[in-house]
């Protein structure tokens, strides 16, 4: 869905088709509404604006079937990185340049190219530093079931957890390669059990932690099993516990069993390089029917991911992936697969 543009009001098939400019992160609201964070400038020379544009990303609000409702925060960011939706619907965004978390009303939308020059955030908090509660490059963010906001404090190589008004709850991590340590971590996901998954970008792995930050396991490997990662950007977990990782360096999405075994990979399946159309495909564990995995050598280059970054899942396991080619690709998981039959004979 979408195309590489700042304009959101083009009508196609009775829908408003949205544009994204370097879509970087994505979050799903409790009602399955998608919020996409564009890191690029909110203005476009195609609309007659002079250069340079103001430093601005934006948040786009759209449905899963590509009906774009509008944008907000068009001039509020310098280097936005993460996005998450609280249980009350308010949208939280991190800005790793300003060292802040901003909070936005989900329904205060502005038609292109309008924005509020006074700022659109309801509130914001954060300051630069390495002390508890301070930030040095906040990137990925996500909420747990108690509405505690987990923040990847990337250059401090730690995870910090806050209340919705910025009160520090706890934190963990440190610089290094050992379990529980990080090297420029990026994305984060909190699953339904409140376990925390962190894309440990510089260490080429995703680490899983208990809700209080105790190390459990890691995803990604260096052996020849197809499950290795190179600069993972983000992570999401579906209703079955399967783990989806945007493998930024390898330009794919890796999918794992909860125990870390590789299932398959997605390489991108967009149909139209100019516009439109969410790439709707079926995922399955049946080795005879892995469309994205097996067709990779036969698809046009424009259909493949540029550099996949943010990833999120809806309640019915639609998988939405931010693609730096200016679009979001959407997949639907197929759970109706059959385990292979086991034929054996007992001697004697």
PDB file of C-alpha atoms in Angstrom, residues 152 158-159 172 182 185-189 196-201 205-209 232 234-235:
ATOM      1  CA  UNK A 152      15.182   1.210  23.114  1.00  0.00           C
ATOM      2  CA  UNK A 158      19.860  -0.397  27.182  1.00  0.00           C
ATOM      3  CA  UNK A 159      16.100  -0.777  27.497  1.00  0.00           C
ATOM      4  CA  UNK A 172      18.400  -3.094  31.884  1.00  0.00           C
ATOM      5  CA  UNK A 182      23.503  -4.772  23.292  1.00  0.00           C
ATOM      6  CA  UNK A 185      19.777  -2.005  19.467  1.00  0.00           C
ATOM      7  CA  UNK A 186      16.950  -0.763  17.234  1.00  0.00           C
ATOM      8  CA  UNK A 187      13.427  -2.264  17.343  1.00  0.00           C
ATOM      9  CA  UNK A 188      11.384  -3.784  20.169  1.00  0.00           C
ATOM     10  CA  UNK A 189       8.207  -5.808  20.702  1.00  0.00           C
ATOM     11  CA  UNK A 196      10.304  -8.375  25.556  1.00  0.00           C
ATOM     12  CA  UNK A 197      11.984  -8.956  22.170  1.00  0.00           C
ATOM     13  CA  UNK A 198      14.806  -6.578  21.180  1.00  0.00           C
ATOM     14  CA  UNK A 199      16.421  -6.271  17.734  1.00  0.00           C
ATOM     15  CA  UNK A 200      20.089  -6.162  18.731  1.00  0.00           C
ATOM     16  CA  UNK A 201      21.201  -4.535  15.476  1.00  0.00           C
ATOM     17  CA  UNK A 205      20.448 -11.108  16.753  1.00  0.00           C
ATOM     18  CA  UNK A 206      17.116 -10.635  18.488  1.00  0.00           C
ATOM     19  CA  UNK A 207      17.120 -11.221  22.235  1.00  0.00           C
ATOM     20  CA  UNK A 208      14.118 -12.290  24.285  1.00  0.00           C
ATOM     21  CA  UNK A 209      13.678 -11.222  27.929  1.00  0.00           C
ATOM     22  CA  UNK A 232      17.944  -6.831  12.310  1.00  0.00           C
ATOM     23  CA  UNK A 234      12.503  -4.720  14.192  1.00  0.00           C
ATOM     24  CA  UNK A 235      10.548  -7.688  15.528  1.00  0.00           C
TER      25      UNK A 235
END
